[in-house]
PDB file of C-alpha atoms in Angstrom:
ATOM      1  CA  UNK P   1     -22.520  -0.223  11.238  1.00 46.00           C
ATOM      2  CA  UNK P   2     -21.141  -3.448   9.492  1.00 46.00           C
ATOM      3  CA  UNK P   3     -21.106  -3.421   5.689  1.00 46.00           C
ATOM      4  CA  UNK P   4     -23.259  -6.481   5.333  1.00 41.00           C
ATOM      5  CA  UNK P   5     -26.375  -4.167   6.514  1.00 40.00           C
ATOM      6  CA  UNK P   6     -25.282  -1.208   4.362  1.00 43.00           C
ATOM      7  CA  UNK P   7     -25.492  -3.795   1.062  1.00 45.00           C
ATOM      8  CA  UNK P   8     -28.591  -5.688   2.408  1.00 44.00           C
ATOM      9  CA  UNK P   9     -29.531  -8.064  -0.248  1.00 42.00           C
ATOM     10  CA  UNK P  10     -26.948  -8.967  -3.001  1.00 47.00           C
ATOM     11  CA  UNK P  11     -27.145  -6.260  -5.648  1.00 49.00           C
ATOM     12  CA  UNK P  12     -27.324  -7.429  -9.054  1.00 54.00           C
ATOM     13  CA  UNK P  13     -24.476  -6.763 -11.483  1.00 60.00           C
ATOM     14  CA  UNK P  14     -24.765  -3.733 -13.180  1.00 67.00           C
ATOM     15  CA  UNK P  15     -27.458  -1.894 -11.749  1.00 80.00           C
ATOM     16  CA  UNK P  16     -26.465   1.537  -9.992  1.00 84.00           C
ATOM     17  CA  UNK P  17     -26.570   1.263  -5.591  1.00 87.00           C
ATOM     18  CA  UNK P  18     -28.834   3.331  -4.905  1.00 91.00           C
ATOM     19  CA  UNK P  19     -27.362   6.993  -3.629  1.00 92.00           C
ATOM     20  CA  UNK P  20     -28.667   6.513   0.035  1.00 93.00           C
ATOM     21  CA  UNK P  21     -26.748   3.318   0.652  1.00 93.00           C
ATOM     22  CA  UNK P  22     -23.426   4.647  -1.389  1.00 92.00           C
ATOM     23  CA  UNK P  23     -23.789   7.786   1.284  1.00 93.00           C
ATOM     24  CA  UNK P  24     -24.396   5.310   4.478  1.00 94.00           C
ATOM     25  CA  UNK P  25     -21.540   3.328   3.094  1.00 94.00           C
ATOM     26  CA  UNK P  26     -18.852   6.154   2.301  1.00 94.00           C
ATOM     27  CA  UNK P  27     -19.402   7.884   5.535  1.00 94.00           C
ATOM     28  CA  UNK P  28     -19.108   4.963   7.082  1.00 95.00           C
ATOM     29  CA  UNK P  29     -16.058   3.479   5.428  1.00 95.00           C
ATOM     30  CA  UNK P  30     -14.088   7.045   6.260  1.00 94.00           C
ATOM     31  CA  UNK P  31     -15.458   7.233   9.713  1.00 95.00           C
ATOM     32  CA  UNK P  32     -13.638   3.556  10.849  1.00 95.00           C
ATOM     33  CA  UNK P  33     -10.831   5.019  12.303  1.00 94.00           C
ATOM     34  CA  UNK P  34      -8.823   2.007  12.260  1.00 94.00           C
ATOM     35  CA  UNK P  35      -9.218   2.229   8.154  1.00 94.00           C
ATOM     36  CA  UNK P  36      -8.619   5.393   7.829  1.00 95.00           C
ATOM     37  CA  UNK P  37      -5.271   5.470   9.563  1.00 93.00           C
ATOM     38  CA  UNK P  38      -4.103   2.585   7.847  1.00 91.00           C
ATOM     39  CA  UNK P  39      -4.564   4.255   4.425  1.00 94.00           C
ATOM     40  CA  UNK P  40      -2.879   6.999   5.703  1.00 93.00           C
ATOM     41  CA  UNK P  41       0.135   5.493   7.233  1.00 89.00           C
ATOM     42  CA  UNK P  42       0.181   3.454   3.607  1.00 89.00           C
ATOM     43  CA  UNK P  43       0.297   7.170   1.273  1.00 91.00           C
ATOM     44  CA  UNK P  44       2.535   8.942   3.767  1.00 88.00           C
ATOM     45  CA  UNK P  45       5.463   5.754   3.396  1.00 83.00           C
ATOM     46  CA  UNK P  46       4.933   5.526  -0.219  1.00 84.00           C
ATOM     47  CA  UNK P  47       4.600   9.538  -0.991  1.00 81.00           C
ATOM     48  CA  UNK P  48       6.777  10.616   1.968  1.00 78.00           C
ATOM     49  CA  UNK P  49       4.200  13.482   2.383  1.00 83.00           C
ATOM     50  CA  UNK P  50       2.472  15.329   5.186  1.00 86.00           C
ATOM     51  CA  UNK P  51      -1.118  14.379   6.633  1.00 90.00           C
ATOM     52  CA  UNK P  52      -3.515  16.869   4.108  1.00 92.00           C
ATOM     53  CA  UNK P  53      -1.426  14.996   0.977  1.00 91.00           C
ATOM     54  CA  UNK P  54      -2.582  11.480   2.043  1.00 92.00           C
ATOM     55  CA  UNK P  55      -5.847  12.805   2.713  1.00 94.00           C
ATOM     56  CA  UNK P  56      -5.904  14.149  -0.727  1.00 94.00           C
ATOM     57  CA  UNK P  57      -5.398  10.731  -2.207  1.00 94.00           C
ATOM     58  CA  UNK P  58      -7.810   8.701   0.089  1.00 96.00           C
ATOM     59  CA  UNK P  59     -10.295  11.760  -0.979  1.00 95.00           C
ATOM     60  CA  UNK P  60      -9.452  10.255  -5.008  1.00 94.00           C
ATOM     61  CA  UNK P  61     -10.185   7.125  -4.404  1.00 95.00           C
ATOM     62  CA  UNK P  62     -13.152   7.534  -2.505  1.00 95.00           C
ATOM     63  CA  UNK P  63     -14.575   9.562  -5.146  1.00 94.00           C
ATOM     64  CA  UNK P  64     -13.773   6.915  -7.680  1.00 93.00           C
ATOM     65  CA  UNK P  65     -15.682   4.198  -5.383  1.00 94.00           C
ATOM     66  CA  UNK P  66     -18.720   6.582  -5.766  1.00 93.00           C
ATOM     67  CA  UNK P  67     -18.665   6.667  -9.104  1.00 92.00           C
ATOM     68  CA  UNK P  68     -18.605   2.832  -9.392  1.00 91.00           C
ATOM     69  CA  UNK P  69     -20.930   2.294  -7.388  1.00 92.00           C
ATOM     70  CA  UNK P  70     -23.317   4.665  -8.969  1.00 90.00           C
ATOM     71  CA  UNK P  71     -22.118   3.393 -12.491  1.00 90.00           C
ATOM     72  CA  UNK P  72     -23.459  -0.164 -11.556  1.00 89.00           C
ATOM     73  CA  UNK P  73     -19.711  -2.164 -10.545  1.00 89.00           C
ATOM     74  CA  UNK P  74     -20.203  -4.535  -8.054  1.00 87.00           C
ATOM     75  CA  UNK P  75     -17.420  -4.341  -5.086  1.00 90.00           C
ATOM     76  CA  UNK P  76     -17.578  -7.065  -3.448  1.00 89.00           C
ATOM     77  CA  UNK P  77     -15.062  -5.971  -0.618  1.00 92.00           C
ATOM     78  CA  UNK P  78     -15.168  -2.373  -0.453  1.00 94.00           C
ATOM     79  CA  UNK P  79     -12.374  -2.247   2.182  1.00 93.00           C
ATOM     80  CA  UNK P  80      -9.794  -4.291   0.010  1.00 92.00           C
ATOM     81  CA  UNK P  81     -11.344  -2.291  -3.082  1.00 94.00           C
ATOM     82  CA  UNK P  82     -10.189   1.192  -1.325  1.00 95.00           C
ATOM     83  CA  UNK P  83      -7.049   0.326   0.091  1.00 94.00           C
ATOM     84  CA  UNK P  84      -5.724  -0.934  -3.410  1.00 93.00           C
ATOM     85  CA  UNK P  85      -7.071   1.789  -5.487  1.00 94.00           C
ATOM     86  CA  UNK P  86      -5.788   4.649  -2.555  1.00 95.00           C
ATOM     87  CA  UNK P  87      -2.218   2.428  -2.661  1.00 93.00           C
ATOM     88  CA  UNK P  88      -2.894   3.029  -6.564  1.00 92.00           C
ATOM     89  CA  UNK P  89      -3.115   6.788  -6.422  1.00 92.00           C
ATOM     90  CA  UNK P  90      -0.054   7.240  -3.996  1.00 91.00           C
ATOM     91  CA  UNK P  91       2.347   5.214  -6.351  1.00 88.00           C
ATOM     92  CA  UNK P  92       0.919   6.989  -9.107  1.00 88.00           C
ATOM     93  CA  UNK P  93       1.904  10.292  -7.118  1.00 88.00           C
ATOM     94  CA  UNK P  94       5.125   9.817  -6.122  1.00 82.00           C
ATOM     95  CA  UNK P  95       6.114   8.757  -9.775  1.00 79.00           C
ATOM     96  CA  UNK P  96       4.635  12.272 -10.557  1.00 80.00           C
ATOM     97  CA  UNK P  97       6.690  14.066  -7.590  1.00 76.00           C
ATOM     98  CA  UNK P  98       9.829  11.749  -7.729  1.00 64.00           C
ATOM     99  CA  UNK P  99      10.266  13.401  -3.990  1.00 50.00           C
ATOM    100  CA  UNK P 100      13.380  11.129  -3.249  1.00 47.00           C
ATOM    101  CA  UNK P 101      13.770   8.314  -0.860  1.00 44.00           C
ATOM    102  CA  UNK P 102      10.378   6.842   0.961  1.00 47.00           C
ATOM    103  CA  UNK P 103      10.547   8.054   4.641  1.00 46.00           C
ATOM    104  CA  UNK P 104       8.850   5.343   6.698  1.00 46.00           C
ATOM    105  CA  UNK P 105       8.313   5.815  10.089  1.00 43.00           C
ATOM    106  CA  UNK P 106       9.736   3.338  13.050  1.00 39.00           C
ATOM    107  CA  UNK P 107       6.366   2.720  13.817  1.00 41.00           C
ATOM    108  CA  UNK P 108       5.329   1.520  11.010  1.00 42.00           C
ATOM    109  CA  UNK P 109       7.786  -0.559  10.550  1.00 42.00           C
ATOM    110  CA  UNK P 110       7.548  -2.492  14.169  1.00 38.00           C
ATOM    111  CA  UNK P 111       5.191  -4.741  12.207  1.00 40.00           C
ATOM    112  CA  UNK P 112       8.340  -5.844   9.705  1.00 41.00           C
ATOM    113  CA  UNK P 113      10.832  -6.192  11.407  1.00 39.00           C
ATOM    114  CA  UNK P 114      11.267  -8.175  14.467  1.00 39.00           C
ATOM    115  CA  UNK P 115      13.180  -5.983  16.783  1.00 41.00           C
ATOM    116  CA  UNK P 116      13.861  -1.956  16.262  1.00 41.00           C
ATOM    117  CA  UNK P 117      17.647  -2.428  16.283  1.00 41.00           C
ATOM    118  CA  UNK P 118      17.156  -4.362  12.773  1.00 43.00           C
ATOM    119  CA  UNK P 119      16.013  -0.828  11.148  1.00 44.00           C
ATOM    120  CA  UNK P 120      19.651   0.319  11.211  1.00 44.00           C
ATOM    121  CA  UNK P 121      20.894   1.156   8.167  1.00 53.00           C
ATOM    122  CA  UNK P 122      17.091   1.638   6.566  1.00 58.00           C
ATOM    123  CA  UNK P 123      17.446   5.028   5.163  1.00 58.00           C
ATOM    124  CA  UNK P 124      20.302   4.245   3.179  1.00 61.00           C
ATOM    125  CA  UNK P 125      18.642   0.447   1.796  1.00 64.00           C
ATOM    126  CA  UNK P 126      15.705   3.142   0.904  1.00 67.00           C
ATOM    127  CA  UNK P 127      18.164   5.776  -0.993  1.00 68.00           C
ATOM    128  CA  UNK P 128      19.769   2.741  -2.885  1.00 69.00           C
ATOM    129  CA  UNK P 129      16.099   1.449  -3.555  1.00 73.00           C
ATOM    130  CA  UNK P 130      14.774   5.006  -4.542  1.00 73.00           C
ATOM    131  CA  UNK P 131      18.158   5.311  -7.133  1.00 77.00           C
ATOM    132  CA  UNK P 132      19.181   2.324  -8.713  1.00 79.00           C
ATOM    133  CA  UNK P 133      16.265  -0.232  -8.933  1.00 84.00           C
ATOM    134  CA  UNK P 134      13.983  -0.405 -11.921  1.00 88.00           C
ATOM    135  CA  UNK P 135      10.824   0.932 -11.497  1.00 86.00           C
ATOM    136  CA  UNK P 136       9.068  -3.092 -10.939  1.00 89.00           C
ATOM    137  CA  UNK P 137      11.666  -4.064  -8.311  1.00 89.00           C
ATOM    138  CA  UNK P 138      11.665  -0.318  -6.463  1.00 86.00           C
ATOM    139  CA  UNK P 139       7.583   0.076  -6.161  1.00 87.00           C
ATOM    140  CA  UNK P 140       7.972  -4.235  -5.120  1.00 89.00           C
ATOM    141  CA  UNK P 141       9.627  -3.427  -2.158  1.00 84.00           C
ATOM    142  CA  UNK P 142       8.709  -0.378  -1.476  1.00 82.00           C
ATOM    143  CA  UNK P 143       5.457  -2.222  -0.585  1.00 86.00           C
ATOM    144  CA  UNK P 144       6.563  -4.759   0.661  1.00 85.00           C
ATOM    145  CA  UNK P 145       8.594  -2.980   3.718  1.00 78.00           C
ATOM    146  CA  UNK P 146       5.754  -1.033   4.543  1.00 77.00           C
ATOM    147  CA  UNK P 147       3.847  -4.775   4.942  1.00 80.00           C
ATOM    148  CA  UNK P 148       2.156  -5.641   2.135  1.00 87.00           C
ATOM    149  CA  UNK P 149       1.870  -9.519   1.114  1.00 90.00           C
ATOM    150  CA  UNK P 150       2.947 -11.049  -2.135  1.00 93.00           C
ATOM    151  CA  UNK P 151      -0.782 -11.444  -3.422  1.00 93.00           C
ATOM    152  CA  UNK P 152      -1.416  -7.502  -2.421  1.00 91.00           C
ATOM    153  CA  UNK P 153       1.196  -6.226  -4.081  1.00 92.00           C
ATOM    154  CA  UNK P 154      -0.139  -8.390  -7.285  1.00 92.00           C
ATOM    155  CA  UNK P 155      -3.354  -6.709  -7.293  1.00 90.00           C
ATOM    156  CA  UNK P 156      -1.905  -3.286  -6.497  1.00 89.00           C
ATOM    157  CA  UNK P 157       0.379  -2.865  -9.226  1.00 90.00           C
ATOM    158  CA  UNK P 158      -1.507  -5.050 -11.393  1.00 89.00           C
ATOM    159  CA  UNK P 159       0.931  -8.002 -12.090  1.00 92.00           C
ATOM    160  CA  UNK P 160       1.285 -11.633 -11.075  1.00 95.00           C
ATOM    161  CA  UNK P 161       2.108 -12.813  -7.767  1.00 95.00           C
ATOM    162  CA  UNK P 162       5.408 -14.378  -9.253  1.00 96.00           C
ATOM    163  CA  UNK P 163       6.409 -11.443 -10.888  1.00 96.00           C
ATOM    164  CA  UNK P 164       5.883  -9.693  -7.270  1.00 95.00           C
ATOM    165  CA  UNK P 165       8.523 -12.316  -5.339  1.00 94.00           C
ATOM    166  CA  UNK P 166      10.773 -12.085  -8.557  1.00 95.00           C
ATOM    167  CA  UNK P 167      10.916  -8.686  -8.240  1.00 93.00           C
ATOM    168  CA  UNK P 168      11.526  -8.708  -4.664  1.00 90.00           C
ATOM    169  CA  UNK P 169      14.288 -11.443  -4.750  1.00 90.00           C
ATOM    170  CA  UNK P 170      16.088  -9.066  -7.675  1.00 90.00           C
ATOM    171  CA  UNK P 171      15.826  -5.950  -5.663  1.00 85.00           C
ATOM    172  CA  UNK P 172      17.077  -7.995  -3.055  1.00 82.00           C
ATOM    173  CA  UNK P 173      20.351  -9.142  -5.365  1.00 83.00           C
ATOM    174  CA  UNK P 174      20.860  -5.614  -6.009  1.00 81.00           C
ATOM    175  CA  UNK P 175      20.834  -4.704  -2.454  1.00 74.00           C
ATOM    176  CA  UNK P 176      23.704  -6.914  -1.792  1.00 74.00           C
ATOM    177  CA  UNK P 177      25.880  -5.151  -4.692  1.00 76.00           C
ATOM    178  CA  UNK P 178      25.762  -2.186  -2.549  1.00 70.00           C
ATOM    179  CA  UNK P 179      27.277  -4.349   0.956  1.00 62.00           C
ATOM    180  CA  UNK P 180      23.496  -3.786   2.266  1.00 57.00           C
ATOM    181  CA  UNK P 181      23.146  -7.226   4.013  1.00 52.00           C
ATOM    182  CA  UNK P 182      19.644  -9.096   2.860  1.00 49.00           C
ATOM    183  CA  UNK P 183      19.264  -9.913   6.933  1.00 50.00           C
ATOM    184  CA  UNK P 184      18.548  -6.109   6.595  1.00 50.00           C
ATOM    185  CA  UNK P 185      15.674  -6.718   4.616  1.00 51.00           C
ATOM    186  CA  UNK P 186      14.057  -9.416   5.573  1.00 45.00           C
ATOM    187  CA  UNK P 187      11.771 -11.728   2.951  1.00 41.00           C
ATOM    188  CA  UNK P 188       9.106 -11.941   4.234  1.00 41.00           C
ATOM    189  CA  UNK P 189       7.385  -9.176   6.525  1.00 39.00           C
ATOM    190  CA  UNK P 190       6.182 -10.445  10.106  1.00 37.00           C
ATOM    191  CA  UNK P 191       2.407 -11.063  10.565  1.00 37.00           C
ATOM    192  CA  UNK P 192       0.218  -9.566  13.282  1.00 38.00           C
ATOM    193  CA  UNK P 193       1.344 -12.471  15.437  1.00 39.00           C
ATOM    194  CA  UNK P 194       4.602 -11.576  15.249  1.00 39.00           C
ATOM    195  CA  UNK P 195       6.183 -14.730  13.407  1.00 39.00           C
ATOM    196  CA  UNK P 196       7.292 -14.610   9.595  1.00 37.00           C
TER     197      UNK P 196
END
């Protein structure tokens, strides 16, 4: 079911959607499989957790989209609005857990980089990431290996798109104090037709 016939009319600001269309639209929100696996492969790269931990988070946000809805915010994207607030929640994890280095697996990061043989040397870019970036320039990249664009990082972490490429291109400085070579990790991450 698409979500313009969940929403039906516009809903004005600041009245409460009514509890049969929040159901219609959670249920079907969690049962688009292509959704739901990309919020998980997004929690399990940034928590470096198992499957029930990631579930655990998209279950958070979920339950915070419910209680918008019912308290009258309008969400005008409901897709973007759960993917940034679930990207919220597993940031906000890991800086609880502090688990060490991100694990991100090869195939998630086939959409990055250009050819597998550029992943060499990942784990250790990762452990230098994970170690000896600030906070701003770790959770930058950290996002922005796993795919996300400049202008979703912004609204993820809350912070302007140019503080999102400084960030990056400071990590990226840092990187090369270490010998990691920036053709490592690349600028800009490929898009789905496979050009940067």
């Amino acid at each position: 079911m698409r979500l313009a016939t969940i929403f039906g009319a516009s809903m004005p600001e600041g009245l409460p959607m009514p509890e049969e269309q929040i159901r219609t639209l959670v249920t079907t929100m969690s049962g688009d499989r292509q959704l739901m696996g990309q919020l998980r492969h997004t929690v399990r790269s940034i928590q470096n957790c198992d499957l029930s931990d990631a579930d655990d988070r998209i279950q958070e946000a979920f339950a915070l989209l419910i209680v918008d809805l019912r308290g009258g915010t309008h969400i005008r994207n409901p897709h973007a609005w759960i993917t940034t607030v679930t990207t919220r929640k597993a940031l906000e994890q890991r800086r609880k857990d502090r688990r060490g280095p991100a694990f991100i697996p090869l195939s998630g990061l086939l959409h990055v980089w250009s050819e597998p043989e550029e992943i060499y040397g990942l784990q250790e870019i990762l452990a230098v990431i994970e170690q000896h970036l600030p906070k701003a320039q770790r959770e930058c990249l950290l996002l922005h290996v796993i795919g996300y664009e400049t202008e979703q990082i912004a609204e993820v972490l809350l912070i302007q798109p140019a503080s999102v490429t400084r960030n990056i291109e400071r990590g990226r400085r840092r990187l090369r104090e270490f010998r990691l070579h920036p053709e490592q990790f690349p600028i800009t991450p490929r898009t789905q037709g496979g050009q940067a």
